[in-house]
PDB file of C-alpha atoms in Angstrom:
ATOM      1  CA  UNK A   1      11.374   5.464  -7.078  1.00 79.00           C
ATOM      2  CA  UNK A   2       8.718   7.485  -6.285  1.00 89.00           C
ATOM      3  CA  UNK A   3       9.649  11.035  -5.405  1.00 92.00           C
ATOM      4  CA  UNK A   4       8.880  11.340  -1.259  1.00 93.00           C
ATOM      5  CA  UNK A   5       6.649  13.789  -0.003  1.00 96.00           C
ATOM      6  CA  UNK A   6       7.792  17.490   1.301  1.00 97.00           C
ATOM      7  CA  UNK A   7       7.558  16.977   5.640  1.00 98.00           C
ATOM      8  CA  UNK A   8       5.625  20.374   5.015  1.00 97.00           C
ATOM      9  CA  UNK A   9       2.527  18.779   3.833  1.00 97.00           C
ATOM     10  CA  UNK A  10       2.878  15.591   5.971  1.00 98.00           C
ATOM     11  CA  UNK A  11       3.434  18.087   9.206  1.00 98.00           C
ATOM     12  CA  UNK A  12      -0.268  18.738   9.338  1.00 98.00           C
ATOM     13  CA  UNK A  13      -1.525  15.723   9.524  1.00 98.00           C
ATOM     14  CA  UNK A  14       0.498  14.307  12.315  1.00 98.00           C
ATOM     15  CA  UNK A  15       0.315  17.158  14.968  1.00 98.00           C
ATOM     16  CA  UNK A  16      -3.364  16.816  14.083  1.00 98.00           C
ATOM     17  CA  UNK A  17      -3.111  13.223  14.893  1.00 98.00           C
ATOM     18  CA  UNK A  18      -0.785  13.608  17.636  1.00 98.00           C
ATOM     19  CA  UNK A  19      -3.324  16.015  19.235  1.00 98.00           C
ATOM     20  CA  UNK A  20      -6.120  14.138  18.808  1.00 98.00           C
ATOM     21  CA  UNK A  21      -4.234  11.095  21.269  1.00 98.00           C
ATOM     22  CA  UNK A  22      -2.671  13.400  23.664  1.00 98.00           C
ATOM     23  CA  UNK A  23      -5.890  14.902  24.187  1.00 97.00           C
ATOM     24  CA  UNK A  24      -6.063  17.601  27.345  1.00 96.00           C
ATOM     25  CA  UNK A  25      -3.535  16.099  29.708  1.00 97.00           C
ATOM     26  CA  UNK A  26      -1.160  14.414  27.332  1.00 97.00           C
ATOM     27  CA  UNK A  27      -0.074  10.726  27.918  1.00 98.00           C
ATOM     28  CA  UNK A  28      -0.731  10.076  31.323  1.00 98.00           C
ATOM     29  CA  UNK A  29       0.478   6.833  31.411  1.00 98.00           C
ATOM     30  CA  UNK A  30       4.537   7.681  30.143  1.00 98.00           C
ATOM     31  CA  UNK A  31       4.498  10.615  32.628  1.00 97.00           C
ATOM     32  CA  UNK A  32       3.251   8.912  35.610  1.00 98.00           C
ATOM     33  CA  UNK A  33       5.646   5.321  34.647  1.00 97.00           C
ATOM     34  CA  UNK A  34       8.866   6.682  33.507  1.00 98.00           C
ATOM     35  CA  UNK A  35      10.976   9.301  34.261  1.00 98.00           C
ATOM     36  CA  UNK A  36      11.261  13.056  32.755  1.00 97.00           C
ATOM     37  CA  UNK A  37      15.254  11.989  31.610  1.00 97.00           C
ATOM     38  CA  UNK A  38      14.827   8.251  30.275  1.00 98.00           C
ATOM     39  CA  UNK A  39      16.347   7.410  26.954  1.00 98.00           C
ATOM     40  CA  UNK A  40      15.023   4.607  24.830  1.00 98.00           C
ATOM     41  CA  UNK A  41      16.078   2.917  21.502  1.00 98.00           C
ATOM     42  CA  UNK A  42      13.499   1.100  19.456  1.00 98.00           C
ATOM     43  CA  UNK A  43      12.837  -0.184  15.956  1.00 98.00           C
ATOM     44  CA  UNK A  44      10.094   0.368  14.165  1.00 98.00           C
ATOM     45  CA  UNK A  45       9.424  -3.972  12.652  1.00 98.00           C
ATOM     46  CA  UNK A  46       7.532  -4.957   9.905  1.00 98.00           C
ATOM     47  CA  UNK A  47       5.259  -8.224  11.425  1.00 98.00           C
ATOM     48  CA  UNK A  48       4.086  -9.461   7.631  1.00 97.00           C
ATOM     49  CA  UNK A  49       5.595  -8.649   4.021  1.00 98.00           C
ATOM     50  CA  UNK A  50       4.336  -5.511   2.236  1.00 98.00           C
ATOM     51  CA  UNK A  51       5.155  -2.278   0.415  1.00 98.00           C
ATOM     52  CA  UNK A  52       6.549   0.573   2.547  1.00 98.00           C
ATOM     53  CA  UNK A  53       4.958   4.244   2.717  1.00 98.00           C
ATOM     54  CA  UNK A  54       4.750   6.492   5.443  1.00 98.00           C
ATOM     55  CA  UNK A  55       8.084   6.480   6.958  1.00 98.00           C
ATOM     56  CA  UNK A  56       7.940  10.075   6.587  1.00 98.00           C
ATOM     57  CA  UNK A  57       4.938  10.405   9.167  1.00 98.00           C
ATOM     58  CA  UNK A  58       6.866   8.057  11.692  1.00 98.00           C
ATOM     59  CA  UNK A  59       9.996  10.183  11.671  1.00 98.00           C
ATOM     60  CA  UNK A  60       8.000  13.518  12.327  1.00 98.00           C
ATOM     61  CA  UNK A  61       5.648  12.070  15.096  1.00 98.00           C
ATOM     62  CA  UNK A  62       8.574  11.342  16.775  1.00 98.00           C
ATOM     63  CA  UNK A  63      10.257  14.673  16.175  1.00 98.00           C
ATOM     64  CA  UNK A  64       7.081  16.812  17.446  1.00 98.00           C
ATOM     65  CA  UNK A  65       7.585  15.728  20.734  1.00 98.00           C
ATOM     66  CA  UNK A  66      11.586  15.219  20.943  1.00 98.00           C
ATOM     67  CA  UNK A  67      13.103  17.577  18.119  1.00 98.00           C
ATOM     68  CA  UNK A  68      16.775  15.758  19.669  1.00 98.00           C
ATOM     69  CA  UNK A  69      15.868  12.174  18.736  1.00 98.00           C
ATOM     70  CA  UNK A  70      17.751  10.104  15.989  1.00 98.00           C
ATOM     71  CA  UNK A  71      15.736   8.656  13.434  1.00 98.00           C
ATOM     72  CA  UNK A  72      17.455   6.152  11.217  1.00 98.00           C
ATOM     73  CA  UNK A  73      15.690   4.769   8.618  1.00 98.00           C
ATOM     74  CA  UNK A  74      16.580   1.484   6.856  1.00 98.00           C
ATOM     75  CA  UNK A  75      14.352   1.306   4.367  1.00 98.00           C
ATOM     76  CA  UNK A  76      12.483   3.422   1.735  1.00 97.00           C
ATOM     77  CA  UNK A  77       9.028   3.862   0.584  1.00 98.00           C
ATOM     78  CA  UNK A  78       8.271   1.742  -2.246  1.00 98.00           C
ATOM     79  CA  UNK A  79      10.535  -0.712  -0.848  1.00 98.00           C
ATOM     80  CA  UNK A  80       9.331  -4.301  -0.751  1.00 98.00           C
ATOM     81  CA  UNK A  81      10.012  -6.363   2.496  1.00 98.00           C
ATOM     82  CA  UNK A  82       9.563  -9.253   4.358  1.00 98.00           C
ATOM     83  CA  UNK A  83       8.426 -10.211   7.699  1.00 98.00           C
ATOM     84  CA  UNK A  84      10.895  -9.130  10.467  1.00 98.00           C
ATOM     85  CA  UNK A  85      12.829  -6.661   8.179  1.00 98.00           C
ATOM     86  CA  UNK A  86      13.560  -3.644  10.431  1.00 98.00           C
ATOM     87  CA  UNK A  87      12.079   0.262   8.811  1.00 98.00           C
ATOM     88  CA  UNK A  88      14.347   2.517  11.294  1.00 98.00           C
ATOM     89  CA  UNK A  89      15.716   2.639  14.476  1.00 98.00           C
ATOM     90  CA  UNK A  90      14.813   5.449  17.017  1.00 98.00           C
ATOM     91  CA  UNK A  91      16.788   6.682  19.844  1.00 98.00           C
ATOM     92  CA  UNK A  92      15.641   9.573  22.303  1.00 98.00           C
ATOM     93  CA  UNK A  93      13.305  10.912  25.112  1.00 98.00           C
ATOM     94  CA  UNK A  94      11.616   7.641  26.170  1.00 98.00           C
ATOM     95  CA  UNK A  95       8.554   9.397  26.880  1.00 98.00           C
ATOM     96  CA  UNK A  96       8.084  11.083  23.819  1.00 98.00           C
ATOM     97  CA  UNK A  97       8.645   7.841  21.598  1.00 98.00           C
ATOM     98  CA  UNK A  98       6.204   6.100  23.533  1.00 98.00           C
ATOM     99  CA  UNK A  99       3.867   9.224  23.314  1.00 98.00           C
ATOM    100  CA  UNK A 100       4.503   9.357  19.706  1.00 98.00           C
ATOM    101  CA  UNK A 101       4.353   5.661  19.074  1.00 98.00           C
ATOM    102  CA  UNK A 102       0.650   5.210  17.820  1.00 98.00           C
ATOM    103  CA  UNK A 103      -0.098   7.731  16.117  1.00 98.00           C
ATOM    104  CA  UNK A 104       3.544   7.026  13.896  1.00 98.00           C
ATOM    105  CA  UNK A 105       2.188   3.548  13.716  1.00 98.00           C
ATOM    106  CA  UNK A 106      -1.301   4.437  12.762  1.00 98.00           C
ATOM    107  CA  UNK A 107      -0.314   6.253  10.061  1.00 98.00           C
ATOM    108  CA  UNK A 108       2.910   3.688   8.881  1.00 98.00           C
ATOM    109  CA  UNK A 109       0.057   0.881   8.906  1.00 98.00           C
ATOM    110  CA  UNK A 110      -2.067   2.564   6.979  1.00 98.00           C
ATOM    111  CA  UNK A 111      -0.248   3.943   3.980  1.00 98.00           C
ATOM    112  CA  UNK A 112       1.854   0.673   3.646  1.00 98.00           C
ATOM    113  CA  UNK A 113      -1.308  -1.292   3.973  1.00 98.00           C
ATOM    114  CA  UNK A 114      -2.597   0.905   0.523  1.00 99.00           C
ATOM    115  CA  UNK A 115       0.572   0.666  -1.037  1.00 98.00           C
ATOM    116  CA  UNK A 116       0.850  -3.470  -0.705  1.00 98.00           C
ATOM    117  CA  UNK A 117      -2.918  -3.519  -2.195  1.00 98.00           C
ATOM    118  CA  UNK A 118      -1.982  -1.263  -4.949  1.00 98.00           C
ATOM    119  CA  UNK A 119       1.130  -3.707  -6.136  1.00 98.00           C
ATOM    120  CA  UNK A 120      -1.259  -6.861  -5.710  1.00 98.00           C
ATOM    121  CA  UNK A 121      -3.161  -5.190  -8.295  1.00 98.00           C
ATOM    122  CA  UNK A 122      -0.259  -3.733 -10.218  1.00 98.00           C
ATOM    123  CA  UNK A 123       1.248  -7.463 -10.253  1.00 98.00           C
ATOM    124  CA  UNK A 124      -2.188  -8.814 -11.227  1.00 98.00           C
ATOM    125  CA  UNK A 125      -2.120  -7.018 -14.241  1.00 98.00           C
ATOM    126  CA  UNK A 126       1.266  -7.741 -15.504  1.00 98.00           C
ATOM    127  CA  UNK A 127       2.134  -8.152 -19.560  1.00 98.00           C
ATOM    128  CA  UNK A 128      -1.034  -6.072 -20.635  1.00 98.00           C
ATOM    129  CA  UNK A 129      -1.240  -2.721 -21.077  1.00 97.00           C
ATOM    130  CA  UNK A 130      -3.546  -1.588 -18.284  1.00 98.00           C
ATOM    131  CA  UNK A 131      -2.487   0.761 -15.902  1.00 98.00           C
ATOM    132  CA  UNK A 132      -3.775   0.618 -11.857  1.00 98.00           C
ATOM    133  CA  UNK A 133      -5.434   3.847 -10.793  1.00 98.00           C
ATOM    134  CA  UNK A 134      -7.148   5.186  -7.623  1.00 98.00           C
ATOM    135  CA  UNK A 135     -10.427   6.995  -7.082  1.00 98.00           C
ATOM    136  CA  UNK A 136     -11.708   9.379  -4.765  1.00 97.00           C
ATOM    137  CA  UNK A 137     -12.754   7.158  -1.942  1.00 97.00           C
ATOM    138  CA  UNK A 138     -10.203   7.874   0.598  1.00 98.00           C
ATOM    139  CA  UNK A 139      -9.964   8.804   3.871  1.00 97.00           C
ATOM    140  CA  UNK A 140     -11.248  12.260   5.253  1.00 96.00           C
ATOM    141  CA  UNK A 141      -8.184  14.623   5.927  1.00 96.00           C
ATOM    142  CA  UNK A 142      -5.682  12.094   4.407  1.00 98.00           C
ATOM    143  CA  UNK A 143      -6.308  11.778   0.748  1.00 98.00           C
ATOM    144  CA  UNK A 144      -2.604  13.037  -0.419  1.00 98.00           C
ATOM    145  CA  UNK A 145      -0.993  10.962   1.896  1.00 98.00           C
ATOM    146  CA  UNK A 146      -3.089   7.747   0.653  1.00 98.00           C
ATOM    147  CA  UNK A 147      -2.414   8.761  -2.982  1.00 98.00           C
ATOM    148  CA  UNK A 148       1.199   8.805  -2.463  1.00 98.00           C
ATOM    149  CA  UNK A 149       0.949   5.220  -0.964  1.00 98.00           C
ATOM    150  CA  UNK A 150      -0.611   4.414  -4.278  1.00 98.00           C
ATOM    151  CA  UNK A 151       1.972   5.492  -6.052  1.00 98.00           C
ATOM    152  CA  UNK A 152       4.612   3.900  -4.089  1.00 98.00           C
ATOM    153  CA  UNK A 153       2.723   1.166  -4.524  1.00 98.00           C
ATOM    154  CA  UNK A 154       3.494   1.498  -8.260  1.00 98.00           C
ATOM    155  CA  UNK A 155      -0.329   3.021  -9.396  1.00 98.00           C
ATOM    156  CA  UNK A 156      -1.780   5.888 -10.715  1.00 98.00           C
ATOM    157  CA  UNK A 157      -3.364   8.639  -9.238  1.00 98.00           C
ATOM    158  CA  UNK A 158      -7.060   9.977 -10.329  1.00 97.00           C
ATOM    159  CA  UNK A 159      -8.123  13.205  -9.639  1.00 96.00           C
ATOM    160  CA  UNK A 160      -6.902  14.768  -6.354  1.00 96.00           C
ATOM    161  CA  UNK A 161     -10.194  16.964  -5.858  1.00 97.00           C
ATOM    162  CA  UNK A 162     -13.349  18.094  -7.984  1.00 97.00           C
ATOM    163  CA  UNK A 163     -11.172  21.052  -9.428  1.00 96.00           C
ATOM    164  CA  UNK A 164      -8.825  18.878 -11.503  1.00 95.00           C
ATOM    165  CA  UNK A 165     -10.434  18.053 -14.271  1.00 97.00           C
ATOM    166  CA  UNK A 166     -14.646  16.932 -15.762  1.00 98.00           C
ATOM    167  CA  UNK A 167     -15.490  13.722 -14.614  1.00 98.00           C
ATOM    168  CA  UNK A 168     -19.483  13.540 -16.055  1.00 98.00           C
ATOM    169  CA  UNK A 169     -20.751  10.692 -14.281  1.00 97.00           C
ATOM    170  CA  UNK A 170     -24.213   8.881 -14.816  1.00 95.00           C
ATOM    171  CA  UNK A 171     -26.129  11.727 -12.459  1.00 96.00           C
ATOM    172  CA  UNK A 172     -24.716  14.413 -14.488  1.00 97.00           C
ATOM    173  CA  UNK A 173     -25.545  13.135 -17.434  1.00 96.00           C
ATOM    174  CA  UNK A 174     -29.261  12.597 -16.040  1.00 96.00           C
ATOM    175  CA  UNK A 175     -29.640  16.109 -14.999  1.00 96.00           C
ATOM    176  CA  UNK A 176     -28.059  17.161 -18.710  1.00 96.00           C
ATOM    177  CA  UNK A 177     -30.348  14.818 -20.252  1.00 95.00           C
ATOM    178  CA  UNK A 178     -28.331  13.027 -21.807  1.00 96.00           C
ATOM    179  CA  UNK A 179     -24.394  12.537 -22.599  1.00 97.00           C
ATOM    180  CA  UNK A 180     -24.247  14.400 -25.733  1.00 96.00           C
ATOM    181  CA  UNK A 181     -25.490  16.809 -23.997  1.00 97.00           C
ATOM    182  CA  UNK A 182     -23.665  17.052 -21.054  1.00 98.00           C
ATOM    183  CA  UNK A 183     -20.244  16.910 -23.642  1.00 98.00           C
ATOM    184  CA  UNK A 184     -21.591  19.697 -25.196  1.00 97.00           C
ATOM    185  CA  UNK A 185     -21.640  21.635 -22.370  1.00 97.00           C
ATOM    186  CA  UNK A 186     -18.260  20.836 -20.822  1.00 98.00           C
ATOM    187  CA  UNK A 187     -16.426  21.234 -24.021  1.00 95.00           C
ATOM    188  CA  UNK A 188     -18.159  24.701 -23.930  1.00 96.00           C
ATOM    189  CA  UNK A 189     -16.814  25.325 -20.129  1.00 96.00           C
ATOM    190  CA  UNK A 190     -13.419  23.646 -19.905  1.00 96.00           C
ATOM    191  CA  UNK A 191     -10.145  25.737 -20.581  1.00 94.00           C
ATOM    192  CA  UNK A 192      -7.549  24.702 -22.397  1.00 94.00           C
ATOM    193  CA  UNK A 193      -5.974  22.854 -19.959  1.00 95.00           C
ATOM    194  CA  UNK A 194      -8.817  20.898 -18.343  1.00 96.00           C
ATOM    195  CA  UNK A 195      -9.155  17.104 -19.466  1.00 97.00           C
ATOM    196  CA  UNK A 196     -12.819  16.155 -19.937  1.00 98.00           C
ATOM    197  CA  UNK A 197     -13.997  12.546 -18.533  1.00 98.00           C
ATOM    198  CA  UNK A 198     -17.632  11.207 -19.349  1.00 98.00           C
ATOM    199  CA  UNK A 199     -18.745   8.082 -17.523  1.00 98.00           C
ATOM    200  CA  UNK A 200     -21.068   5.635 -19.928  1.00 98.00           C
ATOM    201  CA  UNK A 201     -22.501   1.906 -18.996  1.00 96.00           C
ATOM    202  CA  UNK A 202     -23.434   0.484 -22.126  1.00 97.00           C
ATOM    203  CA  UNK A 203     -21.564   0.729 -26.016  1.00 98.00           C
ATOM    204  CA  UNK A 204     -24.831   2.891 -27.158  1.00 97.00           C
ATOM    205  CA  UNK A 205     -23.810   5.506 -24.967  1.00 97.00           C
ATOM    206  CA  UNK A 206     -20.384   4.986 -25.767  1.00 98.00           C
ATOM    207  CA  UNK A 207     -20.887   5.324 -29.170  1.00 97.00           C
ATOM    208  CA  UNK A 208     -23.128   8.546 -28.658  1.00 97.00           C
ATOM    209  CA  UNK A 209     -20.165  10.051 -26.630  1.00 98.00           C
ATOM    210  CA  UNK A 210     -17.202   9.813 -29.221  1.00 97.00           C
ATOM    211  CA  UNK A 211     -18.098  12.390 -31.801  1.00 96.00           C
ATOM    212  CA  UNK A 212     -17.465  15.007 -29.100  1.00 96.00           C
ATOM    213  CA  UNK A 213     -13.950  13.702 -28.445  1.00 95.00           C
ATOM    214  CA  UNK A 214     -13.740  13.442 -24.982  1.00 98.00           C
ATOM    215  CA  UNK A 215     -10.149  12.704 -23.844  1.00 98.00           C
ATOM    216  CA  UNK A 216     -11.227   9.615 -21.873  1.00 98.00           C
ATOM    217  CA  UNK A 217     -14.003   7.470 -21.336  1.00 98.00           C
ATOM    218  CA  UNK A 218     -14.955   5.554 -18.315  1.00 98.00           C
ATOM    219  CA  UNK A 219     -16.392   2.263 -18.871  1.00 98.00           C
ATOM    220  CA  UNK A 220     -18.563   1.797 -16.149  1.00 98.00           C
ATOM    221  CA  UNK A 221     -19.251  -2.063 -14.953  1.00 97.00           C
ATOM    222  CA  UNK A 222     -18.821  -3.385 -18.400  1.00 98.00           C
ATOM    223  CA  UNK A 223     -19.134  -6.745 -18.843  1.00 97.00           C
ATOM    224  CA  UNK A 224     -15.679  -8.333 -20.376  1.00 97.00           C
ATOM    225  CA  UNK A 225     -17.139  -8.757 -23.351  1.00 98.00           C
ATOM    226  CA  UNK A 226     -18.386  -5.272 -23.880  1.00 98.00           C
ATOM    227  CA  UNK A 227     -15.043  -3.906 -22.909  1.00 98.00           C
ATOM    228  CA  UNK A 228     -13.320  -5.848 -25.752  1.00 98.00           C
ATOM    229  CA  UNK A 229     -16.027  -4.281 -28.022  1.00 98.00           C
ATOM    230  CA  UNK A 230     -15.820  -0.957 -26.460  1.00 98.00           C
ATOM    231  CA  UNK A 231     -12.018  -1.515 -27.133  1.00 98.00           C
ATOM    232  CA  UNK A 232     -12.276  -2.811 -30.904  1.00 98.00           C
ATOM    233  CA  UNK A 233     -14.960   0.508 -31.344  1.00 97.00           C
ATOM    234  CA  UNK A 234     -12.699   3.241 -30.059  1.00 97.00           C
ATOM    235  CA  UNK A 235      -9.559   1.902 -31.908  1.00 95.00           C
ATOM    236  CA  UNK A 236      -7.391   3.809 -29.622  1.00 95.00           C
ATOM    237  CA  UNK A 237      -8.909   6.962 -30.451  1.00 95.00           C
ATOM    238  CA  UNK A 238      -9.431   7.915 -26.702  1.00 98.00           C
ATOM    239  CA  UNK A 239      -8.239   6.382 -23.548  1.00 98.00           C
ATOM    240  CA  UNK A 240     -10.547   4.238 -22.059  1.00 98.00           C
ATOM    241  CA  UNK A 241     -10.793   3.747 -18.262  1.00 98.00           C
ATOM    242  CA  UNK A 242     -12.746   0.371 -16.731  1.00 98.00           C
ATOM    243  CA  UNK A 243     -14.098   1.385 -13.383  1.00 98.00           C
ATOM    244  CA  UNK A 244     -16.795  -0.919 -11.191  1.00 95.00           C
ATOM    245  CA  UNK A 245     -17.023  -4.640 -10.274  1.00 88.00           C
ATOM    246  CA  UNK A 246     -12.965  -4.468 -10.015  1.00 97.00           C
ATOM    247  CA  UNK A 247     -11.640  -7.079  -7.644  1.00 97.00           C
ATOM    248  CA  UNK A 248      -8.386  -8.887  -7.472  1.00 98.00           C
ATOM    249  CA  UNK A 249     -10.280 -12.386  -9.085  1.00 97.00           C
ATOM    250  CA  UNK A 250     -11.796  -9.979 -12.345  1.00 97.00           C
ATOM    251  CA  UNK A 251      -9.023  -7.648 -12.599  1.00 98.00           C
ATOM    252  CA  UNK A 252      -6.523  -9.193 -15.258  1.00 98.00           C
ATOM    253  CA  UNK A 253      -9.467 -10.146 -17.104  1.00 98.00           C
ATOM    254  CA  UNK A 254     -10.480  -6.766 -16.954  1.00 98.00           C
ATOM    255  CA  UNK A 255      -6.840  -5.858 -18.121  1.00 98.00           C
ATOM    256  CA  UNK A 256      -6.625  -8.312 -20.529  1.00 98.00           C
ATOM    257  CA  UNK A 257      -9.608  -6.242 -22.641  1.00 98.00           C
ATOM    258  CA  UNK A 258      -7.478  -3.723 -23.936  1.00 98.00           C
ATOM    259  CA  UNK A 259      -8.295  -1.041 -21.745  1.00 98.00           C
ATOM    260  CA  UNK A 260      -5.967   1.873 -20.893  1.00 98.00           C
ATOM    261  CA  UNK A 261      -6.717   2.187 -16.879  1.00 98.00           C
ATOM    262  CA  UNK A 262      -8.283   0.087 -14.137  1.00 98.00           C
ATOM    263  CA  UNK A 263      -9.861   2.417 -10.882  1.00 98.00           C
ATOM    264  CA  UNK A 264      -9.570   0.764  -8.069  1.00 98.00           C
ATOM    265  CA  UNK A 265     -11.477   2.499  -5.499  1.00 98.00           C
ATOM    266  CA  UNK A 266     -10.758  -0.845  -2.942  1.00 98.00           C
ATOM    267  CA  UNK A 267      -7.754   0.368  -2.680  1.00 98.00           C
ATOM    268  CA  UNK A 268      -7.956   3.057  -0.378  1.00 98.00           C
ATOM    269  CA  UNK A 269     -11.445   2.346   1.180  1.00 97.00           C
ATOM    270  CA  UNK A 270     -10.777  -1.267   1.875  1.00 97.00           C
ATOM    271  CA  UNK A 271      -6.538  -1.642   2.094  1.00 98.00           C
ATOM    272  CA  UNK A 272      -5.826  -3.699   5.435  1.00 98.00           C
ATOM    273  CA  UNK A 273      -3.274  -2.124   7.560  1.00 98.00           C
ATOM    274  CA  UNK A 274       0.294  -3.530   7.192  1.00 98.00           C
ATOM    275  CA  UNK A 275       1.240  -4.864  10.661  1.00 98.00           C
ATOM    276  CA  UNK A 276       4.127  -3.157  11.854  1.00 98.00           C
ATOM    277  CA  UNK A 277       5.302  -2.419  15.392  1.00 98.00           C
ATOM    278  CA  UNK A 278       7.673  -0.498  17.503  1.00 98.00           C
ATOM    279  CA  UNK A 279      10.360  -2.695  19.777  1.00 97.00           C
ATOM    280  CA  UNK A 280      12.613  -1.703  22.281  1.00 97.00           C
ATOM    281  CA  UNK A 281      15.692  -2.452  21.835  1.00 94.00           C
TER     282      UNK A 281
END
């Protein structure tokens, strides 16, 4: 199971979504159609199977604008459900449910919708040894929450930001002049807790990178039979990552090279959003 996040880094990100929909006058619509006192009970519905993630964000749009309303939830993230299985029930200030309802949904769609891409892939890869990672290519302002729907979705997460570890990728390495180069530099930089990454796309490069011992090497839109080689070279002397041309139809062929990780960078620039709306009940 993986370990939920704390509200205070999910708060952020809803009241700034929250805002953004209420805009200057708030909802207009709930205040002029339904009274100040109305209660309401509602269930949040999932319309198509999936992977769960987000309830967290649903739970505290609802509480920013009625701190009184009972959120129950009836399922987890991670979970796997089917069409019609109900996520949580709500009961409170009719209003502020229906004020909240979007944005909770907006942000329940979306992390789901990344978490049931990242165990397609994670299935497609089953038996080998290949592991399902993201990449950078997420969504302005929501990047922790989308690599926690990864991970729920039973992947790996890449680097968080461009302070976590050296990633030398193909433009560094031009501006270097080369990878040795570049290597030799970032071995000279990095503290002793910094991983170095160095990005090659072809086995001469590959084979020009390993006598500075990086600790992994992305293989970058390697052909299947250059990542077997690239495999059969390194003899598990570094972990090799396969990154580019990754799709659910070349993925376990991918996988069944021998590599150690798979980036994925469709899926959190391309997941669809899990349908899932809120009923009355």
């Amino acid at each position: 199971m993986t370990p939920p996040l704390p509200d205070l880094l999910i708060e952020p990100v809803v009241r700034a979504a929250l805002a953004e929909d209420l805009g200057r006058a708030g909802d207009v619509t709930a205040q002029a159609c339904i009274a100040a006192e109305a209660r309401l009970s509602a269930m949040f519905a999932v319309r198509q199977s999936g992977v769960v993630a987000g309830l967290a964000c649903a739970r505290l749009a609802v509480a920013a604008l009625d701190p009184t309303a009972r959120f129950e939830t009836l399922a987890a993230d991670g979970d796997r459900v089917e069409a019609g299985a109900v996520l949580a029930r709500v009961e409170g200030n009719a209003r502020a449910i229906l004020s909240a309802e979007r944005t909770a949904l907006n942000l329940l769609g979306r992390l789901s919708g990344v978490a049931t891409l990242t165990r397609t892939y994670v299935d497609a890869v089953a038996g080998t040894r290949a592991r399902i990672a993201d990449t950078r290519k997420t969504t302005p302002g929501l990047r922790h929450l989308e690599k926690y729907a990864v991970r729920c979705g039973g992947g790996l997460n890449h680097r968080f930001g461009l302070d976590d570890a050296i990633l030398i990728k193909d433009n560094h390495v031009a501006a270097c002049g080369g990878v040795g180069e570049a290597l030799k530099r970032a071995r000279a930089a990095a503290g002793h807790l910094i991983k170095i990454e160095v990005e090659v796309d072809s086995l001469g490069q590959l084979e020009e990178a390993l006598p500075f011992a990086p600790d992994v090497i992305m293989l970058d839109n390697f052909s299947p039979e250059d990542l077997v080689r690239a495999v059969a070279l390194t003899a598990g002397r570094v972990v090799l990552e396969a990154s580019g041309g990754v799709n659910l139809q070349t993925v376990r062929t991918i996988a069944k090279s021998g590599v150690d990780v798979i980036s994925v960078g469709a899926l959190t620039h391309s997941a669809p959003v899990l349908d899932i709306g809120l009923d009355a009940t």
